[in-house]
Amino acid sequence: EFLDGVDLSRVLRERGQLPVSEAIDFIVQASEAIAEAHAVGIVHRDIKPDNIFVVRAHGRESVRILDFGIARAKSAANLHAGQSTVGNAFDAFTPRYAAPEQWLPKRFGQTGPWTDVWGLALTMVEALTGEPPIGGNDDVATMMGLALDPSSRPTPRLLGADVPDAAEKAFLLALQVDPRERTQSIETFWTELEAALDMPSSFRATSRQPFVSTIAIAPSPV
């Protein structure tokens, strides 16, 4: 597929922080696509604004998920948060958006759908605030410290966004350091967030049915 558009990081640079309704419109499409990948046993493991591509066509904007280059297929029967990881100690990831289990797999266990929950939550926070939740001036050690600090979670309120209490709670759960305490699925995180914002659930009609959305999982453009 030829993609005509820009990634979400550029959208945020051009527009700054987005109104909640606009951020929801973009990221709900991403959440549906990621959830569908999880349903067939694929974990992306590098969800970030750079990998959410906003396609502009026929007077509307839609979203594609890019770069499944480090995605990992897992058996759903053997995928549990906190389970000891196997293989190499480190896999490829983007430090600014890396979940604790990507930094310290021996402590926190393997990556899984909860890893993409982390990445999607950080992406939503960035859309609401206009700034990456984990900064550190590109200092990797600082980014790791922020990701692993249980006393300071990179939630919307921490970065100055005005969100309801229930929405802040949904982000707190999605950004827990220990993946066993974190929201385990994209569907759960997004449903909690929409309920907090008095919006209907996007997953109510589709979570257990074949995927019929126009969202596509696309390779990175060459």
XYZ file of C-alpha atoms in Angstrom:
222
model
C 0.000 0.000 0.000
C 1.287 3.472 -0.909
C 0.850 5.741 2.102
C 0.326 9.456 1.606
C 0.537 11.266 4.917
C 2.745 11.863 7.945
C 3.483 10.094 11.192
C 1.802 11.161 14.413
C 5.011 12.677 15.786
C 4.968 15.193 12.929
C 1.276 15.888 13.499
C 2.111 16.733 17.114
C 5.012 18.957 16.080
C 2.733 20.841 13.680
C -0.365 21.103 15.865
C 1.011 20.860 19.391
C -1.078 19.098 22.010
C -4.357 17.772 20.666
C -7.837 18.206 22.111
C -9.003 15.017 23.801
C -11.559 14.305 21.062
C -8.956 14.603 18.297
C -6.394 12.489 20.163
C -9.059 9.830 20.693
C -9.950 9.840 16.979
C -6.350 9.089 16.009
C -5.388 6.646 18.707
C -8.581 4.609 18.889
C -7.778 3.446 15.354
C -4.288 2.468 16.472
C -5.674 0.651 19.507
C -8.029 -1.413 17.323
C -5.206 -2.417 14.978
C -2.854 -3.344 17.835
C -5.578 -5.350 19.557
C -6.178 -7.245 16.333
C -2.463 -8.078 16.096
C -2.588 -9.349 19.684
C -5.597 -11.510 18.813
C -3.448 -13.432 16.331
C -0.489 -13.660 18.720
C 1.682 -10.757 17.524
C 3.137 -8.172 19.915
C 4.529 -5.016 18.288
C 6.873 -3.915 21.155
C 7.687 -0.482 19.682
C 4.476 1.544 19.795
C 5.272 5.265 19.548
C 4.089 8.321 17.572
C 6.694 7.659 14.858
C 5.036 4.301 14.147
C 1.489 5.628 13.933
C 1.069 6.913 10.384
C -1.747 9.334 9.606
C -2.979 8.764 6.060
C -4.739 11.634 4.324
C -7.118 10.642 1.534
C -10.523 11.724 0.216
C -10.788 14.513 2.760
C -10.319 12.317 5.824
C -7.536 11.024 8.023
C -7.042 7.394 9.003
C -4.258 5.526 10.738
C -1.834 2.712 9.896
C 0.552 0.981 12.306
C 4.091 0.883 10.904
C 7.251 -1.061 11.614
C 6.503 -4.534 12.813
C 10.235 -5.163 12.387
C 10.742 -6.127 16.053
C 7.318 -7.675 16.528
C 7.287 -11.066 18.192
C 4.832 -13.887 17.748
C 3.887 -15.600 20.996
C 1.686 -18.474 22.021
C -1.273 -16.987 23.884
C -1.327 -20.030 26.150
C 2.193 -19.331 27.378
C 2.056 -15.531 27.578
C 1.862 -14.213 31.148
C 3.127 -10.966 32.624
C 6.195 -11.433 34.802
C 7.121 -14.826 33.368
C 10.867 -15.232 32.993
C 12.165 -14.193 29.625
C 14.098 -16.509 27.352
C 16.686 -15.738 24.720
C 18.751 -12.562 24.616
C 18.632 -10.225 27.597
C 17.888 -7.230 25.387
C 15.765 -6.868 22.294
C 15.627 -3.816 20.068
C 13.470 -0.994 21.419
C 13.153 2.794 21.444
C 14.423 4.039 24.846
C 11.957 6.933 25.160
C 9.008 4.542 24.822
C 10.477 1.345 26.289
C 8.553 -0.473 29.006
C 10.344 -1.639 32.181
C 10.434 -5.255 30.972
C 12.383 -4.108 27.917
C 14.937 -2.352 30.121
C 15.222 -5.124 32.728
C 13.850 -8.401 31.365
C 15.516 -10.473 34.107
C 13.587 -8.546 36.766
C 10.286 -7.960 35.024
C 10.015 -10.873 32.600
C 9.074 -11.086 28.971
C 7.346 -8.629 26.715
C 3.708 -9.176 25.837
C 0.485 -7.298 25.101
C 1.095 -5.295 28.301
C 4.217 -3.887 26.617
C 2.083 -2.427 23.841
C -0.347 -1.100 26.487
C 2.594 0.882 27.887
C 3.577 2.235 24.462
C 0.016 3.182 23.541
C -0.539 4.908 26.903
C 2.661 6.945 26.487
C 1.616 7.855 22.948
C -1.779 9.043 24.183
C -0.125 11.116 26.933
C 2.120 12.719 24.321
C -0.879 13.533 22.132
C -2.641 15.190 25.092
C 0.366 17.193 26.271
C 2.415 17.817 23.125
C 5.560 16.533 24.815
C 7.162 13.067 25.167
C 6.247 11.833 28.673
C 9.740 10.435 29.186
C 12.298 13.068 28.259
C 15.811 13.143 29.617
C 17.341 15.190 26.793
C 18.135 11.952 24.963
C 20.111 10.660 27.947
C 19.368 6.937 27.970
C 20.165 6.467 31.675
C 17.711 9.232 32.578
C 14.998 7.699 30.411
C 15.513 4.339 32.081
C 15.341 5.934 35.517
C 12.057 7.697 34.692
C 10.509 4.527 33.307
C 11.465 2.529 36.393
C 10.582 5.094 39.096
C 7.415 3.802 40.831
C 6.900 7.107 42.652
C 6.532 9.174 39.478
C 4.432 7.793 36.649
C 4.430 9.622 33.263
C 0.683 10.286 33.312
C -1.236 13.197 31.743
C -1.534 15.113 35.012
C 2.187 14.811 35.676
C 2.752 16.709 32.425
C 0.008 19.248 33.110
C -2.953 17.870 31.167
C -6.409 18.290 32.671
C -8.103 14.886 32.688
C -10.824 13.380 34.892
C -9.819 11.316 37.928
C -10.967 8.084 36.296
C -8.904 8.807 33.169
C -5.812 9.510 35.259
C -6.383 6.200 37.059
C -6.579 4.369 33.714
C -3.205 5.824 32.753
C -1.706 4.985 36.148
C -2.713 1.355 35.697
C -1.445 1.260 32.099
C 1.930 2.681 33.179
C 2.695 0.524 36.200
C 6.347 -0.460 36.464
C 5.636 -4.114 37.250
C 3.888 -5.645 34.218
C 1.955 -7.987 36.521
C 0.249 -4.920 38.021
C -0.201 -3.173 34.671
C -3.339 -3.258 32.524
C -2.956 -6.466 30.545
C -4.749 -5.661 27.302
C -5.303 -2.793 24.894
C -9.051 -3.445 25.038
C -9.140 -3.018 28.817
C -7.058 0.169 28.820
C -9.011 1.788 26.026
C -12.403 0.758 27.439
C -11.467 2.211 30.846
C -10.282 5.427 29.217
C -13.430 5.846 27.107
C -15.637 5.154 30.145
C -13.737 7.816 32.083
C -14.444 10.289 29.283
C -18.135 9.277 29.033
C -17.610 7.819 25.571
C -19.068 4.554 24.212
C -16.727 1.588 24.093
C -14.998 1.109 20.746
C -14.473 -2.585 21.474
C -17.983 -3.514 22.572
C -19.068 -4.660 19.107
C -15.767 -5.858 17.682
C -13.592 -7.345 20.415
C -14.800 -10.917 19.836
C -15.697 -10.732 16.156
C -13.623 -10.870 12.954
C -11.814 -7.597 12.300
C -13.734 -5.581 9.709
C -12.234 -2.127 10.165
C -10.471 -0.320 7.324
C -7.350 -0.045 9.487
C -4.440 -1.898 7.924
C -1.234 -3.157 9.451
C 1.256 -1.799 6.966
C 5.015 -2.168 6.482
C 7.230 0.866 6.835
C 7.341 2.937 3.632
C 10.604 2.518 1.707
